[in-house]
Coordinates of C-alpha atoms in Angstrom, one line a residue:
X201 CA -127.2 11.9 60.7
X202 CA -128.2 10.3 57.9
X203 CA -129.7 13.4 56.6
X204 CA -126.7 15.8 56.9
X205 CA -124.4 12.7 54.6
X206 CA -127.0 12.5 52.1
X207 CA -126.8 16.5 52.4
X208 CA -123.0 16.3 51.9
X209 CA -122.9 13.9 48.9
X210 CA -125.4 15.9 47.1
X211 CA -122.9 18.3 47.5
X212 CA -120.2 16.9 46.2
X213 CA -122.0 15.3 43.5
X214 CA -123.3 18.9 42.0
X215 CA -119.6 20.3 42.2
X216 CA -118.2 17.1 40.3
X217 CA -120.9 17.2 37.8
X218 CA -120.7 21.2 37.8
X219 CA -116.7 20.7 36.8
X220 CA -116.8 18.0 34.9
X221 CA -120.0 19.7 32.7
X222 CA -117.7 23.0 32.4
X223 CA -114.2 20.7 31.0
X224 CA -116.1 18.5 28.3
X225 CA -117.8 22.5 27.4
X226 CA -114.5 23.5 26.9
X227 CA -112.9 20.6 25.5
X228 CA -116.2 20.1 22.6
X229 CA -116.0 24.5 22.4
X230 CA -112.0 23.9 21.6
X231 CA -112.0 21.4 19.2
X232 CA -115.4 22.9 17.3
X233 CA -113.2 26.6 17.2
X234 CA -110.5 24.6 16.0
X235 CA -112.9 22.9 13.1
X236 CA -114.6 26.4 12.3
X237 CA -111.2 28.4 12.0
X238 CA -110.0 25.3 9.4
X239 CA -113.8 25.6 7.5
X240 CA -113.2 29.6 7.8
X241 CA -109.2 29.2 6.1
X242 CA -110.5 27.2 3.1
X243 CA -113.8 29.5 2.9
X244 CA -111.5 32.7 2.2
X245 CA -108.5 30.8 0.7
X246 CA -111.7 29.6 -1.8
X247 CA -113.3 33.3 -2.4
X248 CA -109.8 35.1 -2.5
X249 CA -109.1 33.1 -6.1
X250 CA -110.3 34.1 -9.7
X251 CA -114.2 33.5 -10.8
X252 CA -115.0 30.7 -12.1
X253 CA -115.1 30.0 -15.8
X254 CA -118.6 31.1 -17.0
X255 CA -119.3 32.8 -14.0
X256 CA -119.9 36.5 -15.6
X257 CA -116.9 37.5 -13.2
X258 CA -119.3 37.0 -10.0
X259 CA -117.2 36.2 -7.3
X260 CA -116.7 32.8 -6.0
X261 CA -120.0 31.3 -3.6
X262 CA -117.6 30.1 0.0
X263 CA -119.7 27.0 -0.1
X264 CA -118.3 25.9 -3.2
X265 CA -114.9 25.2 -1.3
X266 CA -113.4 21.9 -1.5
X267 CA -113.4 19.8 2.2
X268 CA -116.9 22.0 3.0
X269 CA -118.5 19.4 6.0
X270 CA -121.9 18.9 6.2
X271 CA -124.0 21.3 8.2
X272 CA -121.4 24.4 7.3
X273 CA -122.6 27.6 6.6
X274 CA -121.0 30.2 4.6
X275 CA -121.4 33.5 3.5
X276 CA -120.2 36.5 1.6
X277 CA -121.3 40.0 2.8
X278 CA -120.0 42.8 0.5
X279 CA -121.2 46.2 1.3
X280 CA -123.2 45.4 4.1
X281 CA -125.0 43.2 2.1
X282 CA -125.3 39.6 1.8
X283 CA -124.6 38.5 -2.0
X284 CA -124.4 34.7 -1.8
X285 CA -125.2 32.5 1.4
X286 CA -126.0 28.8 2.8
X287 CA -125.1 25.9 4.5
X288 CA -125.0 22.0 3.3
X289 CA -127.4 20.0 3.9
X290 CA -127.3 16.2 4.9
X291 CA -127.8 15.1 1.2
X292 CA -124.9 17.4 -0.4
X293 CA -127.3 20.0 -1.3
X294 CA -127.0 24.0 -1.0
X295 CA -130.0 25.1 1.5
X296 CA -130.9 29.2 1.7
X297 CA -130.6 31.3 4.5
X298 CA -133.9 33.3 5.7
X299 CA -133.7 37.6 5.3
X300 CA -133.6 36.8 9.4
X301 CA -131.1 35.0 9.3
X302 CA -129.0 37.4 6.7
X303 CA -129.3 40.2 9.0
X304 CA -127.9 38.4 12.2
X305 CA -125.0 37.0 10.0
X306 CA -124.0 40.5 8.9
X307 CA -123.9 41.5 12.7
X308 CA -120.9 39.4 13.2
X309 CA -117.8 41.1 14.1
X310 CA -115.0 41.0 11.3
X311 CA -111.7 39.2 12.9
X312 CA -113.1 38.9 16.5
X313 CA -113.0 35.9 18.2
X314 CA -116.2 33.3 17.1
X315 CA -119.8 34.0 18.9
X316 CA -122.6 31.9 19.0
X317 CA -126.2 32.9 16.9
X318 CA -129.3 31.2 17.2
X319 CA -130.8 31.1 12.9
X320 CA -134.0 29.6 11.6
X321 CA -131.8 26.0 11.3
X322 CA -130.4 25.9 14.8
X323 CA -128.0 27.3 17.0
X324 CA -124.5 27.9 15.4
X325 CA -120.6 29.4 15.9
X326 CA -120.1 31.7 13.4
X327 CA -116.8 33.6 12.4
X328 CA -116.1 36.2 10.4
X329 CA -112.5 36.8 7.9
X330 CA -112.8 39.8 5.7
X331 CA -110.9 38.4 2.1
X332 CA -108.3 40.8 -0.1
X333 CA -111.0 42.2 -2.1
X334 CA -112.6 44.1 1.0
X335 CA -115.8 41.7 1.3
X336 CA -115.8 39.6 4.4
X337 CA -116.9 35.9 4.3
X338 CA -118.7 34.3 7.6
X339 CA -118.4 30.9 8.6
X340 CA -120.3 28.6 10.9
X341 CA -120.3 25.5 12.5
X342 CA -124.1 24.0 14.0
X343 CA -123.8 23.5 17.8
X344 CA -126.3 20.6 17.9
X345 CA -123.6 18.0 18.4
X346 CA -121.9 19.5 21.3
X347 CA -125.1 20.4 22.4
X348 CA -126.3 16.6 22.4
X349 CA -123.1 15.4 24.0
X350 CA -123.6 18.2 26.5
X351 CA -127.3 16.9 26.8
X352 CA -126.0 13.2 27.6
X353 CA -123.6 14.4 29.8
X354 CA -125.9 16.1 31.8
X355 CA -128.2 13.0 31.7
X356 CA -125.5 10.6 32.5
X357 CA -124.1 13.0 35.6
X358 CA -127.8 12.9 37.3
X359 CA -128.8 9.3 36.8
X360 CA -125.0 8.2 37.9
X361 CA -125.2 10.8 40.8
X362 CA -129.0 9.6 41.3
X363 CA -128.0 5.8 41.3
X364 CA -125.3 6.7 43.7
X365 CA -127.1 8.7 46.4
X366 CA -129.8 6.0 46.2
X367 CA -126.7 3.5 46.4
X368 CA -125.2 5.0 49.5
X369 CA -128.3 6.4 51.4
X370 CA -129.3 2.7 51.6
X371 CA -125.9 1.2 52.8
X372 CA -125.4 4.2 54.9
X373 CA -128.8 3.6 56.2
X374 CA -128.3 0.1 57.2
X375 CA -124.8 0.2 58.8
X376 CA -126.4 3.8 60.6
X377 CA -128.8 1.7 61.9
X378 CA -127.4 -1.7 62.5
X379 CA -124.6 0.8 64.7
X380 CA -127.0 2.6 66.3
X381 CA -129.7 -0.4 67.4
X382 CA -128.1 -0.7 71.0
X383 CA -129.4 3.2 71.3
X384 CA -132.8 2.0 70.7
X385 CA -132.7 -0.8 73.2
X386 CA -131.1 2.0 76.1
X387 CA -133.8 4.8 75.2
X388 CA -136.2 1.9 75.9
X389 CA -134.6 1.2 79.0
X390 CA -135.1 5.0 80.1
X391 CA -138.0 5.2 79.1
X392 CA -139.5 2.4 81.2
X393 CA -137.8 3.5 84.2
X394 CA -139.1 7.1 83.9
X395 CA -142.4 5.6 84.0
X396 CA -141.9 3.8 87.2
X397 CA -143.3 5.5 90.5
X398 CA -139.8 6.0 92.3
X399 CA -141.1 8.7 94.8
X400 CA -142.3 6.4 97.7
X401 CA -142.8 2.9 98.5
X402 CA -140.7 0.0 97.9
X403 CA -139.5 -0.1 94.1
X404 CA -138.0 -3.1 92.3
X405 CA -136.0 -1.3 89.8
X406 CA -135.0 -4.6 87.7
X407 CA -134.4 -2.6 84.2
X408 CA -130.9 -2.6 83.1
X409 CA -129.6 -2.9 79.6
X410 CA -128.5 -5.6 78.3
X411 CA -124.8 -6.6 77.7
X412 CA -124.6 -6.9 74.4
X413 CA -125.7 -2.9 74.7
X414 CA -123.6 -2.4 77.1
X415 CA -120.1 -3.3 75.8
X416 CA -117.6 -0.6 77.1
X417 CA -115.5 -0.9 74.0
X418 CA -117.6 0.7 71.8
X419 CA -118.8 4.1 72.4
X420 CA -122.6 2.9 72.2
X421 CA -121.6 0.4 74.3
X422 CA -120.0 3.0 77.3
X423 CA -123.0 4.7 77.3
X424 CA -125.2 1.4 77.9
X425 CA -122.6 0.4 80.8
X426 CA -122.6 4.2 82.4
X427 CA -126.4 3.9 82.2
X428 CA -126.7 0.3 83.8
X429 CA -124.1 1.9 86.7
X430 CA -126.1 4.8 87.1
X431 CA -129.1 2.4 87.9
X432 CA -127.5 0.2 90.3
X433 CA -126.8 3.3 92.1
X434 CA -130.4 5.0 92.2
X435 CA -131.7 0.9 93.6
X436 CA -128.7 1.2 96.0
X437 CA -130.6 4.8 96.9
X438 CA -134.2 3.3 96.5
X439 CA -132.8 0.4 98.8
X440 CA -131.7 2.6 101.6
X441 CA -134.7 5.5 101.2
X442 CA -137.2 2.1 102.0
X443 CA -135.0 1.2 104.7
X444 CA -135.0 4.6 106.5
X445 CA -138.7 4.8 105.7
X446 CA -139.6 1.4 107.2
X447 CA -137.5 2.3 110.2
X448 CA -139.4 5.7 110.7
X449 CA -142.7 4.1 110.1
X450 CA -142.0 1.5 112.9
X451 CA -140.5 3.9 115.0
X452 CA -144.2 6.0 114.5
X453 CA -146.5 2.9 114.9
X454 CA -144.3 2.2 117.9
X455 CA -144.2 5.2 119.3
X456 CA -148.4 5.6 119.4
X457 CA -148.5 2.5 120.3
X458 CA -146.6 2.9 123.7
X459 CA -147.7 6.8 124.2
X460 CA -151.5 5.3 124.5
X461 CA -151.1 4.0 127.9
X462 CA -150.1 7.2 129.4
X463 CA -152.2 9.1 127.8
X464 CA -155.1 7.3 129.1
X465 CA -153.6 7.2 132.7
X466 CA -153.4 11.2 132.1
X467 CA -156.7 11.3 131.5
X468 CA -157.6 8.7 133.8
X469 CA -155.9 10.6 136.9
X470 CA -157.5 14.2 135.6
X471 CA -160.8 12.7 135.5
X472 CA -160.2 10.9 139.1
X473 CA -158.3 14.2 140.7
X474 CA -161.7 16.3 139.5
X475 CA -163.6 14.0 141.0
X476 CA -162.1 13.5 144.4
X477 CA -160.4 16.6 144.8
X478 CA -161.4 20.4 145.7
X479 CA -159.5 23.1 143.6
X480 CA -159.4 26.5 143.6
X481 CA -160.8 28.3 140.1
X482 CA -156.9 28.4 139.0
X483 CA -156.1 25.0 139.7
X484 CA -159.6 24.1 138.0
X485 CA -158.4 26.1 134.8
X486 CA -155.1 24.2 134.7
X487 CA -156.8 20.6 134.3
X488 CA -158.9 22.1 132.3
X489 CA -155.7 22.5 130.0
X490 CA -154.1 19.5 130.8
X491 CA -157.6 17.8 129.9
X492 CA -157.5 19.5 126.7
X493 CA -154.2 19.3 125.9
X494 CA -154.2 15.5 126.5
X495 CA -157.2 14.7 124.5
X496 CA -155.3 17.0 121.6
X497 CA -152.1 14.4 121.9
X498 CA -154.6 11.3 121.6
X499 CA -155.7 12.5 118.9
X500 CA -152.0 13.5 117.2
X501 CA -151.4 9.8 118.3
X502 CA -154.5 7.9 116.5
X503 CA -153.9 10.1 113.3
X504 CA -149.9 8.7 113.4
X505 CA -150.9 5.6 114.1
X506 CA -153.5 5.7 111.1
X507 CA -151.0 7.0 109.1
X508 CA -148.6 4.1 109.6
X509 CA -151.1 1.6 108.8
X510 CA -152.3 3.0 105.4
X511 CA -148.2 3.9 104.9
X512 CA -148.1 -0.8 105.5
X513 CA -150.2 -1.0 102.6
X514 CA -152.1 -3.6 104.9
X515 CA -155.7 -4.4 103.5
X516 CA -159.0 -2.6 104.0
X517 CA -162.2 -3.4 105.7
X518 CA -163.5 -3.3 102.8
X519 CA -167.6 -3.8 102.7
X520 CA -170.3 -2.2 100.8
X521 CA -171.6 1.6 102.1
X522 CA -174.3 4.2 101.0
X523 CA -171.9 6.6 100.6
X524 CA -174.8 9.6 100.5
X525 CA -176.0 8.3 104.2
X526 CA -172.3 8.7 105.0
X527 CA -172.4 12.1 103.5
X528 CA -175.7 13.1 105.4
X529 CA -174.3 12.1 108.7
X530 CA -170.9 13.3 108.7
X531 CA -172.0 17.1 107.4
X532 CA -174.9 16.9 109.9
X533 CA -172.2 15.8 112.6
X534 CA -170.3 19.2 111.5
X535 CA -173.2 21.4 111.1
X536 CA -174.3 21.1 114.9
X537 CA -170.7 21.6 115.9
X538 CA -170.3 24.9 113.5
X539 CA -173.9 26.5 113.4
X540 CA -172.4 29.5 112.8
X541 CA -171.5 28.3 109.2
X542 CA -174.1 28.1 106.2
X543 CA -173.7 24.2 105.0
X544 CA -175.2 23.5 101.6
X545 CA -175.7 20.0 100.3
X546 CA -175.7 18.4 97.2
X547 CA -176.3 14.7 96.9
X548 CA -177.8 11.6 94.5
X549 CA -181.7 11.6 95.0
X550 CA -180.9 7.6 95.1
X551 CA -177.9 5.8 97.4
X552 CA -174.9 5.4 96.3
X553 CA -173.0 2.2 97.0
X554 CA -169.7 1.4 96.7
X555 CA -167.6 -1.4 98.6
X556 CA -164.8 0.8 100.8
X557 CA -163.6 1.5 103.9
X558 CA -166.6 3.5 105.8
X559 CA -165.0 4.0 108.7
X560 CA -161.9 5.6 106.3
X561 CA -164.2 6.7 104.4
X562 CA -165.6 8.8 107.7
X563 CA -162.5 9.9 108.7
X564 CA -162.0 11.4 105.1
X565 CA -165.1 13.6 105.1
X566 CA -164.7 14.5 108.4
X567 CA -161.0 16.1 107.8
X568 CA -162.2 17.7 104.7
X569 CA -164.9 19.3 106.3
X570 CA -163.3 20.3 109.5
X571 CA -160.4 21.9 107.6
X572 CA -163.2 23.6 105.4
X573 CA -164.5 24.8 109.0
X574 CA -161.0 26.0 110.5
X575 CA -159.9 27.8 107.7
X576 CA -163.3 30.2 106.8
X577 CA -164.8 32.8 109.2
X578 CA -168.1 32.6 110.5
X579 CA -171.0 33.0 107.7
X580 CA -169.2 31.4 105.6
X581 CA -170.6 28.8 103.0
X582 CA -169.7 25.1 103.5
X583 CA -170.9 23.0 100.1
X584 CA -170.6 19.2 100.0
X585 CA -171.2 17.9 96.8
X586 CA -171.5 13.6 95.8
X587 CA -172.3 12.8 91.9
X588 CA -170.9 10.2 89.8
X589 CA -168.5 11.1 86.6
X590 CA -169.0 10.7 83.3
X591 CA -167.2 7.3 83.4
X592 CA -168.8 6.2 86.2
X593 CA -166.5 7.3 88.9
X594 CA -167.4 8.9 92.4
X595 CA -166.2 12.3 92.9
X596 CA -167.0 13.8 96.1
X597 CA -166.1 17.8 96.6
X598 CA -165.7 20.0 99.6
X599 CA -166.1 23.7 98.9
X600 CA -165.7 27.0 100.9
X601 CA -165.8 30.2 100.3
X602 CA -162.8 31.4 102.2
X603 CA -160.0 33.0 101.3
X604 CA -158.2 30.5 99.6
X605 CA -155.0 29.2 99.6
X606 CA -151.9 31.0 98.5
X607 CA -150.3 29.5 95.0
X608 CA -147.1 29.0 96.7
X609 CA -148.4 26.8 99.8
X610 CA -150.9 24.4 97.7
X611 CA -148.5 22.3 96.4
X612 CA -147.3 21.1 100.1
X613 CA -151.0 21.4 101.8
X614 CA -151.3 17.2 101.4
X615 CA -147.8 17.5 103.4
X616 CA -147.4 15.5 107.0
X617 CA -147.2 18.3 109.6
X618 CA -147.7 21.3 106.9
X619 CA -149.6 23.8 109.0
X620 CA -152.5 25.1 107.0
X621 CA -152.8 28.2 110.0
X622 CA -150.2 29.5 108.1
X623 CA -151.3 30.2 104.6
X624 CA -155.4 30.6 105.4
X625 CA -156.8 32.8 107.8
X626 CA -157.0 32.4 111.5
X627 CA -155.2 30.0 114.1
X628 CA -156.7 26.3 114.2
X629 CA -153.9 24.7 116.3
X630 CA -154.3 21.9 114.3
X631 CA -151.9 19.1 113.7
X632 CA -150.8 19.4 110.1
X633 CA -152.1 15.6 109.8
X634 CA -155.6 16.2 108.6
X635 CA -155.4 16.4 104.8
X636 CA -152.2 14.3 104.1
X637 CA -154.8 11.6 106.3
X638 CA -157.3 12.4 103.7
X639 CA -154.5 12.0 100.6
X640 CA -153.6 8.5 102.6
X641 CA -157.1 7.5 102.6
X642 CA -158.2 8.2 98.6
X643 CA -154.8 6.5 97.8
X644 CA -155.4 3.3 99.6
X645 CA -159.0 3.2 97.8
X646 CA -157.3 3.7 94.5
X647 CA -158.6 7.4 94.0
X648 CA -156.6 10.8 94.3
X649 CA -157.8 14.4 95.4
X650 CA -157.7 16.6 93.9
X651 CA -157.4 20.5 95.7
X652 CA -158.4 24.2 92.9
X653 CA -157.8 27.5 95.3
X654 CA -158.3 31.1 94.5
X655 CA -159.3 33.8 96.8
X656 CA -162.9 33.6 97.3
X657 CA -163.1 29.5 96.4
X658 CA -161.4 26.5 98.0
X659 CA -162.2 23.2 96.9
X660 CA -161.1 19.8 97.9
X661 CA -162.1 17.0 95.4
X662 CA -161.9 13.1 95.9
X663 CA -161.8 11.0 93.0
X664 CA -162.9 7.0 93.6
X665 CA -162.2 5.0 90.8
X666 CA -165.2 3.2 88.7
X667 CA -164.4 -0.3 90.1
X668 CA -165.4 0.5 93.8
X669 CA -169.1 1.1 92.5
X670 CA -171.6 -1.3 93.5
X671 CA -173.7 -1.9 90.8

């Protein structure tokens, strides 16, 4: 804004001085044609008379005219040629002309209006009268004091214009930005509520700007009051999204909770009916699936009810674990249960502590490795790989060599309930719990995962922050 005034005043500044420059020309051009035709009348009044006395009948020199100012130039051309010629100098004396200067001075058009000529003295107006006698006498007038007042003009025009840019791009400045400072307070305001984490969890969203900013009379001022209402209506939003989340989580935890006891007395009475009771093969096949099926549900129900306790926020057993023994044992675990897999590992030659959850931590591994299991055909390569960053963090990666995951499905594979079945190859029957349990996990330990698919390579990558490491 600032900018595009400064912009406008230099503007107007170049036309003023441009018109003003072009009037004092004219003026200083008017009065000096004025001067030179008055020199010019009493240069050919002066050469029309008789010789002088003693003179040998030569005609009379222009220069010798009575009123001649200082700095005038005369001549007399006859024939083409130049027979007397000069100007007066600052002490009264008669100064030649060059042959240069000769030759431009007969170039000057006999009656026309007066031109400008640059000779060996300076820059001059020159006119030119032819006299009764058929010779023609040429009069000039210097141009170096209209030049000099045009010079100081000039100069005057840029220092005032100068002064005054520098005059108002200061004041401007200041009222600019004494009127604009409430912007600066609300583009802090924004900017400190885009950096909040608004997507889940309970958020205190106590920024608002403050009145003075947000005075509804001024136009500053309605945007600063529009932006503090738009707030109080995303808390109002934030406010209800925690409730209904809160509710849901409850609801979960709840519903596990009470779904335990018939699951076990499902299992309990399978168990007991197998037991005590003869079936045919069909009937045998049938608990079979009502085994299997209930075993399935027990495990949907531990996974919600993990799920609610990590969404609590509620603290972690917390102690300190090798994590490579975890490592060891929880591949191992998966490698007797999918022999028909090629496992590779790649681990610390020394143990790795750092104070976490093991059990989570477990539970974690186990997800990522029987998701690498459920989603590759047999043969395929399993790698587990533990190393420390460069920082000093823990990553821990889980790699296949499957078929990968599709680009439009990976960003909603850490989803509750996304079905993995669906975007990598075969039919797990799986729950859709198993990597947002992982995500749930590496959040409440302060890390992240991390997930880099292509046809060919899938890899799953845990990042635990510096601070869990046990030195």
């Amino acid at each position: 804004m600032v900018l595009a005034t400064m912009a406008l005043l230099t503007a107007i500044c170049l036309i003023v001085g441009s018109v003003s420059y072009a009037a004092v020309q004219s003026s200083l051009m008017h009065q000096l044609d004025t001067t030179l035709n008055e020199a010019s009348h009493r240069a050919v009044v002066f050469s029309s008379g008789a010789p002088p006395r003693g003179s040998s009948g030569s005609r009379p020199n222009p220069l010798n005219a009575r009123g001649t100012g200082i700095g005038t130039l005369n001549a007399r051309v006859s024939g083409g040629t130049v027979t007397s010629a000069g100007l007066l100098a600052n002490d009264q004396t008669l100064t030649g002309i060059t042959p240069d200067d000769a030759q431009t001075l007969r170039t000057v058009a006999v009656g026309a209006a007066p031109v400008d000529r640059t000779l060996s003295s300076g820059e001059y107006r020159l006119t030119a009268i032819r006299v009764p006698d058929g010779d023609v006498v040429v009069t000039g007038l210097p141009l170096a004091a209209n030049n000099a007042i045009l010079a100081s003009l000039v100069l005057a025009i840029v220092l005032i214009s100068l002064g005054g840019l520098a005059a108002v791009g200061l004041v401007g400045t200041v009222i600019i930005r004494r009127t604009l400072a409430p912007l600066e307070e609300l583009s802090a305001v924004a900017g400190r509520v885009a950096e909040l984490p608004l997507e889940a969890g309970e958020v205190a969203l106590t920024e608002r700007v403050p009145l003075d900013a947000a005075n509804p009379a001024t136009e500053v001022g309605n945007v600063g009051h529009a932006l503090n209402k738009l707030l109080d209506n995303v808390f109002s939003a934030l406010v209800a999204r925690q409730r209904s989340e809160t509710k849901v989580r409850r609801f979960v935890a709840d519903a596990s909770h009470e779904l335990r006891t018939p699951l076990t007395a499902i299992r309990g009475y399978t168990e007991l009916l197998r037991a005590t009771e003869t079936l045919s093969a069909e009937g045998m096949n049938s608990l079979d699936r009502v085994e299997s099926q209930s075993r399935r549900m027990g495990t949907l129900v531990e996974d919600l009810l993990l799920l609610a306790r990590l969404d609590e926020g509620l603290p972690l057993a917390s102690h300190e674990v090798d994590l490579t023994e975890v490592v060891v044992e929880c591949v191992s675990d998966l490698r007797v249960m999918a022999n028909d897999h090629r496992w590779q590992l790649d681990i610390p030659s020394e143990p790795l502590n750092i104070c976490a959850d093991e059990t989570q931590l477990r539970q974690l591994l186990t997800n990522l490795l029987s998701n690498a299991v459920k989603h590759t055909a047999a043969g395929s390569t399993i790698c587990t790989r533990l190393q420390r960053s460069a920082v000093g963090a823990v990553i821990l990666t889980v790699a296949d060599d499957g078929p990968g995951i599709p680009a439009e499905f990976q960003d909603k594979v850490f989803d509750r309930f996304a079905r993995a079945d669906l975007a990598r190859a075969g039919s797990t029957g799986s729950t859709g719990l198993g990597l947002a349990i992982v995500q749930a996990i590496a959040h409440a330990h302060g890390g992240r995962v991390e997930l880099r698919s292509r046809p060919g390579r899938t890899s799953f990558i845990v990042h635990l922050p510096q601070r869990l490491v046990v030195p």
